[in-house]
XYZ file of C-alpha atoms in Angstrom:
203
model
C 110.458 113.483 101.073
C 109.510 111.405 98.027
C 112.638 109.362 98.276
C 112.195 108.834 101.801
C 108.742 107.440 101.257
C 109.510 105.104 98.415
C 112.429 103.637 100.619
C 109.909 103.147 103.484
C 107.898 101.116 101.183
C 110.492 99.437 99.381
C 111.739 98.096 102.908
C 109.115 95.687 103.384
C 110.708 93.824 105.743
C 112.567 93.613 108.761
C 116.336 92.112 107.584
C 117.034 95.188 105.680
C 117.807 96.932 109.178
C 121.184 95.905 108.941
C 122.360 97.500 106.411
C 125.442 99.955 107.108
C 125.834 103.185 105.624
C 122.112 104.428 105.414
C 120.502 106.506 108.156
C 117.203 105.459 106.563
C 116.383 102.597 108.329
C 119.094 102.516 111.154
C 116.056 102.849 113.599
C 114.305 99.318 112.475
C 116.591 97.758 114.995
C 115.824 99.707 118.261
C 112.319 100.105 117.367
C 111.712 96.685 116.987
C 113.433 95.814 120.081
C 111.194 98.833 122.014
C 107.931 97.156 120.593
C 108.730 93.770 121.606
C 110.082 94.767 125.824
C 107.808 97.951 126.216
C 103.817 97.749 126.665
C 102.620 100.037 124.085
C 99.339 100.890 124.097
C 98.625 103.856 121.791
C 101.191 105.096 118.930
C 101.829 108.456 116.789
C 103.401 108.274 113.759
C 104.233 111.059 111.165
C 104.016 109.062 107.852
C 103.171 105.623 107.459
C 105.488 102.816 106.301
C 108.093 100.544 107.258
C 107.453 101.645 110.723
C 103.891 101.227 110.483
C 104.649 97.270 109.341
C 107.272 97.143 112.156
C 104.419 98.356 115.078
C 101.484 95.737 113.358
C 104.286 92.997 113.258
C 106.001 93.168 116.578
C 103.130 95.517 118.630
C 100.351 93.743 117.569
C 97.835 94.890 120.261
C 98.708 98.653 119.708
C 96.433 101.450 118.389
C 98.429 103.858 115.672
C 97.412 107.481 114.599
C 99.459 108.160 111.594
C 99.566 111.696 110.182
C 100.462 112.383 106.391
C 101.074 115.744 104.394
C 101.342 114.149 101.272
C 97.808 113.511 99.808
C 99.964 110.530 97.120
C 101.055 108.801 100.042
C 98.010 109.361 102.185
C 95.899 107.612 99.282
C 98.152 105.124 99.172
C 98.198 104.278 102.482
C 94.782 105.018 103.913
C 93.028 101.334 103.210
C 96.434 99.577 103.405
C 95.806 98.923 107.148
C 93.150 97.459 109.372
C 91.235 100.690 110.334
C 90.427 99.220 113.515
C 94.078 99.273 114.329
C 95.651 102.280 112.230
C 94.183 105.369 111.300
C 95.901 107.759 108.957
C 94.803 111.174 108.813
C 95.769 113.204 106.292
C 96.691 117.200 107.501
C 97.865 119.740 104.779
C 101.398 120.952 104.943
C 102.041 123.815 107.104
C 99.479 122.407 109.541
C 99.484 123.279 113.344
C 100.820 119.968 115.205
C 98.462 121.143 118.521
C 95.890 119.882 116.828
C 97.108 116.365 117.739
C 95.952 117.448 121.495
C 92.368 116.665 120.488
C 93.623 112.892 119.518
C 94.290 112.178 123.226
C 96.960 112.235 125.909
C 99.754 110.191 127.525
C 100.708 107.939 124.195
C 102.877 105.095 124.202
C 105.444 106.589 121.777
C 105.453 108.425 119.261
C 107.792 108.167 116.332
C 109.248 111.475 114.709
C 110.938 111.042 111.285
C 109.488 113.166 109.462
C 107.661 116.904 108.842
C 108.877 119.589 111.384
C 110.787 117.669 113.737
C 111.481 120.650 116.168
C 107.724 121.119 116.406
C 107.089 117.665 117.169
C 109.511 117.345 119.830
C 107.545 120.244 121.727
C 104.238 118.700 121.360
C 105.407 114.722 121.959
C 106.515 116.133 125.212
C 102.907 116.625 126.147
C 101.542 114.075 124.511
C 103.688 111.700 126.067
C 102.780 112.606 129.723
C 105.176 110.357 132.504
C 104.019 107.243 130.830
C 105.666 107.571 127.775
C 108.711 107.816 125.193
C 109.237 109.652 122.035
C 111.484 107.997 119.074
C 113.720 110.879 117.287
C 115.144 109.452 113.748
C 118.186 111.245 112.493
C 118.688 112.610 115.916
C 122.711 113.401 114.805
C 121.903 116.454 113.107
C 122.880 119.233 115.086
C 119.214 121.653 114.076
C 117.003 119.009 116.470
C 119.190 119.572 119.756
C 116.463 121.826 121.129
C 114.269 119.707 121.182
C 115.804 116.747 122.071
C 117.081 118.923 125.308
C 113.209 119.669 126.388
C 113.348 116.339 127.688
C 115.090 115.165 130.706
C 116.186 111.276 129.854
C 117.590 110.985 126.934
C 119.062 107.746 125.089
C 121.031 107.117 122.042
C 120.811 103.520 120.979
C 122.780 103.954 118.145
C 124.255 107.368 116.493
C 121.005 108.372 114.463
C 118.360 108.413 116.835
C 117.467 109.512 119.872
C 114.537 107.447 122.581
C 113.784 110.830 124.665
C 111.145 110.189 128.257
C 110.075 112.284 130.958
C 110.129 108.976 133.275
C 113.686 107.500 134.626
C 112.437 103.978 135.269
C 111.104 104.088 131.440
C 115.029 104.878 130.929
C 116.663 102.309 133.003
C 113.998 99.829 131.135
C 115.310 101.049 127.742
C 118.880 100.490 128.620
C 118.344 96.827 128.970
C 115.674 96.035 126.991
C 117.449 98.108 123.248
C 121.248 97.507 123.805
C 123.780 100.432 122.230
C 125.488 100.061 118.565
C 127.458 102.683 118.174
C 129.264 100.778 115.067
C 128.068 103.038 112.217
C 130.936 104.808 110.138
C 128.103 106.218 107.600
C 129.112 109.736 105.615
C 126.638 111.551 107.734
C 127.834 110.877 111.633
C 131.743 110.211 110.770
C 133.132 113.266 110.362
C 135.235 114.771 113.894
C 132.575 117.473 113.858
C 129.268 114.742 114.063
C 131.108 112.498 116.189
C 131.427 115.508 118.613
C 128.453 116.749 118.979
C 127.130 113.568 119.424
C 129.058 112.139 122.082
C 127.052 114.420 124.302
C 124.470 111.403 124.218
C 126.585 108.693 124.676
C 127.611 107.834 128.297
């Protein structure tokens, strides 16, 4: 979790999303792409970071909660942003994701790449409402396909993550608005195993 925190904040900016054979930032691409064609009002975040700088740079208008376990990061992070515009909360590990129900309802998006992912998915799904979508990051390992099958629509931009809606319109939107790359030959999704259970997702 450490790494993946220091990489967040080591990618400070947006041309590193190119980069081939790392699942950690293959999702700067779509999500930039989502914030800049979808109207997104309200955002959920576990742990701030790159994608934090990627919603204030390209969503400027949007309002982000942004929940961290790790009491390092939160203090690093907690007067980093306008607090007008991003809140981070910090929650202890091991704590009960409903509590994000007292936060609100139908969100924007929220963005899962982190904590328990599985336990995310079931609560985004509320969250969300008919309004919304939810942003899965290393979506190709096999443990999150429970989740990701809650929700009806699902969409694979590229081969680590996973857009997931209740609303088909939302879908058809995504489709043209964050275009497919299904390029990436990384150790993690190119063995005949990964590249199986994946195609599932790819129409």
């Amino acid at each position: 979790m450490m790494i993946k925190h220091i990489l967040k904040k080591a990618a400070n900016f947006v041309g590193i999303s190119s980069k081939r054979g790392t699942t950690f930032v293959s999702f700067v691409t779509p999500l930039t792409e989502i914030c800049k064609h979808i109207p997104l009002d309200t955002i959920i975040e576990f742990g701030p970071g790159h994608s934090t700088q990627i919603f204030l740079q390209h969503a400027p208008n949007t309002k982000i909660l942004s929940f961290e376990t790790d009491i390092k990061w939160y203090n690093t992070y907690k007067d980093k942003f306008d607090p007008d515009q991003v809140n981070v909360i910090y929650k202890k590990p091991g704590w009960d994701l409903k509590e994000i129900y007292a936060y609100g309802e139908n969100f924007s998006l929220i963005f899962v790449d982190g904590g328990d992912r599985l336990s995310a998915l079931e609560v985004a799904y509320d969250l969300i409402g008919d309004v919304g979508l939810v942003f899965l990051h290393d979506a190709h390992r096999e443990e999150y396909e429970p989740g990701i099958h809650k929700y009806p629509y699902v969409y694979c931009p590229e081969r680590h993550s996973c857009i997931l809606t209740r609303n088909k319109a939302l879908l058809e939107t995504l489709k043209t608005a964050v275009p497919p790359d299904y390029s990436c030959n990384c150790q993690y999704c190119s063995s005949p195993e990964r590249r199986a259970y994946f195609s599932q997702y790819i129409s």
